[in-house]
Amino acid sequence: MSENVGRWLRDAIENSILSNEFSPGERLDEMLLATRFGVSRTPVREALMQLDAIGLIEIRPRRGAIVIDPGPHRVFEMFEVMAELEGLAGALAARRLDKTSQEAITATHNRCKQSAGAGDSDAYYYDNEEFHKAIYAAGRSDFLEEQCVKLHRRLRPYRRLQLRVRNRLSTSFSEHCAIVDAIFASDADEARRLLRGHVGIQGERFSDLVASMATK
């Protein structure tokens, strides 16, 4: 199965969990999921393993995949930490930017512009992921890059969901433009401030979204 189809399947299961179609504590049956999505059990098993790795489900011996609810407070804490890591990554990128890194940031920024213009929140999320990875790489700190990627992966379901909030795509891309300008101007303090705010805003808006979901 292609990588895109595997990603689609994982995202579809994520969406079902975040929309409360699958409730916390519920067991996810591989065969039922395979039938529902028209695939074999192998890609379902692979998708569940990826969701287990980010803490959205837990694969337990003799019980299988169980939906986990980390709770809004835990998710918000992760956003707070992510904001600090992103800020540091932006500051380092501004101080250590070279031509190759600048080209990578420009290329990913342009892809974000295309997906934002198309109004495709899922495509934008993955273009946005590459944009942030280009910033991590530009900072040339392997350890920081590892931590950023790890936490970014943990927050993936919530950041994808948050991008569906009204006007968030255009706002996010506008923030990207300012971030790029600061990094390219070698303004480490401004890059740090903007990236902290960029991710922090996501956390605040996500908390509002969680509150609205809880009333459904």
XYZ file of C-alpha atoms in Angstrom:
216
model
C 0.000 0.000 0.000
C 1.314 3.471 -0.896
C 2.481 5.938 1.724
C -0.338 8.344 0.837
C -3.017 5.689 1.324
C -1.445 4.618 4.615
C -1.437 8.244 5.766
C -5.056 8.653 4.664
C -6.081 5.604 6.693
C -4.240 6.779 9.802
C -5.739 10.258 9.482
C -9.238 8.813 9.013
C -8.950 6.785 12.229
C -7.543 9.868 13.990
C -10.520 11.919 12.844
C -12.943 9.304 14.151
C -11.268 9.365 17.557
C -11.102 13.162 17.811
C -14.748 13.512 16.756
C -15.707 11.081 19.564
C -16.990 8.505 17.103
C -14.623 6.166 18.945
C -14.884 6.855 22.667
C -12.111 6.761 25.295
C -11.703 3.204 26.572
C -13.233 1.702 23.431
C -11.444 -1.203 21.775
C -10.698 -0.740 18.068
C -11.256 -3.971 16.192
C -8.820 -4.449 13.303
C -11.250 -6.488 11.206
C -14.087 -3.983 11.612
C -11.781 -1.106 10.703
C -10.478 -2.992 7.663
C -14.049 -3.594 6.474
C -15.098 -0.027 7.126
C -12.210 1.511 5.183
C -11.998 -1.158 2.478
C -8.447 -2.280 3.223
C -6.715 -5.365 4.574
C -5.803 -5.772 8.243
C -2.098 -5.107 7.602
C -2.391 -1.347 6.885
C -4.901 -1.056 9.741
C -2.383 -2.649 12.096
C 0.337 -0.279 10.839
C -1.939 2.742 11.338
C -2.793 1.645 14.874
C 0.886 1.221 15.703
C 1.508 4.818 14.576
C -1.377 6.064 16.710
C -0.031 4.095 19.666
C 3.351 5.796 19.194
C 1.804 9.257 19.642
C -0.403 8.279 22.583
C -3.801 8.510 20.887
C -4.426 4.808 21.504
C -2.703 2.159 23.582
C -2.049 -1.351 22.303
C -2.471 -3.682 25.270
C -1.665 -7.409 25.528
C -4.728 -9.589 24.915
C -6.974 -6.520 24.594
C -5.710 -4.885 21.413
C -5.970 -1.170 20.593
C -7.748 0.950 23.207
C -8.662 4.611 22.656
C -6.880 6.926 25.115
C -8.103 10.336 26.232
C -5.097 12.452 27.314
C -7.470 15.239 28.337
C -7.432 18.898 27.250
C -5.051 19.944 30.035
C -2.398 17.433 28.963
C -2.722 18.458 25.318
C -2.475 22.129 26.230
C 0.684 21.441 28.234
C 2.222 19.800 25.173
C 1.388 22.882 23.099
C 3.082 25.091 25.701
C 6.279 23.033 25.565
C 6.121 22.890 21.768
C 5.918 26.690 21.657
C 9.131 27.020 23.664
C 10.963 24.464 21.525
C 9.779 26.146 18.324
C 10.909 29.514 19.614
C 14.387 28.199 20.328
C 14.519 26.505 16.913
C 13.592 29.778 15.221
C 16.237 31.721 17.119
C 18.937 29.228 16.197
C 17.807 29.215 12.574
C 18.087 33.007 12.450
C 21.618 32.881 13.852
C 22.883 29.936 11.813
C 21.059 30.257 8.499
C 23.033 29.316 5.399
C 22.108 29.318 1.719
C 20.949 25.693 1.634
C 18.705 26.175 4.660
C 17.309 29.401 3.244
C 16.382 27.641 0.023
C 14.696 24.804 1.930
C 12.647 27.215 4.038
C 11.657 29.187 0.933
C 10.563 26.046 -0.932
C 8.431 24.744 1.936
C 6.986 28.209 2.541
C 5.881 28.368 -1.088
C 4.163 24.981 -0.784
C 2.308 26.253 2.268
C 1.164 29.235 0.224
C -0.322 26.938 -2.414
C -2.204 24.676 0.018
C -3.410 27.632 2.091
C -4.673 29.315 -1.079
C -6.530 26.134 -2.000
C -8.151 26.023 1.433
C -6.996 22.441 1.930
C -6.337 22.129 5.670
C -4.974 18.579 5.527
C -2.575 19.368 2.664
C -1.557 22.540 4.467
C -0.825 20.587 7.633
C 1.691 18.350 5.845
C 3.253 21.276 3.964
C 3.395 23.137 7.274
C 5.121 20.136 8.856
C 7.868 20.317 6.229
C 8.155 24.078 6.734
C 8.785 23.636 10.449
C 11.224 20.794 9.818
C 13.194 23.098 7.511
C 13.457 25.600 10.359
C 14.613 22.892 12.781
C 17.277 21.795 10.309
C 18.423 25.381 9.776
C 19.240 25.664 13.476
C 21.777 22.841 13.156
C 21.063 21.348 16.569
C 20.430 17.642 16.120
C 19.134 17.161 19.641
C 16.678 20.060 19.431
C 15.521 18.865 16.019
C 14.861 15.375 17.427
C 12.812 16.773 20.321
C 10.830 19.102 18.053
C 9.998 16.337 15.594
C 9.010 13.967 18.394
C 6.614 16.416 20.047
C 5.332 17.670 16.695
C 4.396 14.056 15.938
C 2.605 13.704 19.292
C 0.564 16.827 18.546
C -0.229 15.943 14.924
C -3.900 14.937 15.432
C -4.674 18.081 17.399
C -2.812 20.447 15.080
C -4.610 18.979 12.061
C -7.938 19.440 13.814
C -7.074 22.959 14.938
C -6.289 24.038 11.376
C -9.954 23.512 10.507
C -10.975 26.407 12.730
C -12.419 29.234 10.650
C -9.777 31.552 9.103
C -6.901 29.635 10.717
C -5.250 28.701 7.402
C -4.892 32.291 6.243
C -3.809 33.439 9.703
C -1.245 30.653 9.991
C 0.267 31.477 6.617
C 0.457 35.182 7.468
C 2.367 34.221 10.612
C 4.696 32.098 8.466
C 5.496 35.128 6.316
C 6.566 37.143 9.353
C 8.592 34.201 10.692
C 10.451 33.816 7.399
C 11.219 37.543 7.293
C 12.663 37.438 10.830
C 14.812 34.372 10.172
C 16.114 35.734 6.888
C 16.918 39.064 8.601
C 18.945 37.158 11.230
C 16.687 38.577 13.946
C 16.865 35.766 16.507
C 14.768 37.501 19.173
C 11.954 38.275 16.746
C 12.032 34.761 15.255
C 11.777 33.298 18.756
C 8.873 35.581 19.682
C 6.962 34.906 16.483
C 7.337 31.123 16.600
C 6.341 30.968 20.251
C 3.247 32.992 19.446
C 2.513 30.962 16.329
C 2.358 27.664 18.196
C 0.921 29.201 21.364
C -2.012 30.611 19.416
C -2.652 27.132 18.111
C -2.878 25.872 21.669
C -5.321 28.591 22.755
C -7.582 28.040 19.791
C -7.423 24.314 20.238
C -8.682 24.653 23.816
C -11.693 26.551 22.472
C -12.286 23.811 19.955
C -12.134 21.115 22.641
C -14.735 23.025 24.664
C -17.079 23.204 21.681
C -16.638 19.494 20.912
C -17.474 18.584 24.504
C -20.931 20.152 24.132
C -21.905 18.032 21.108
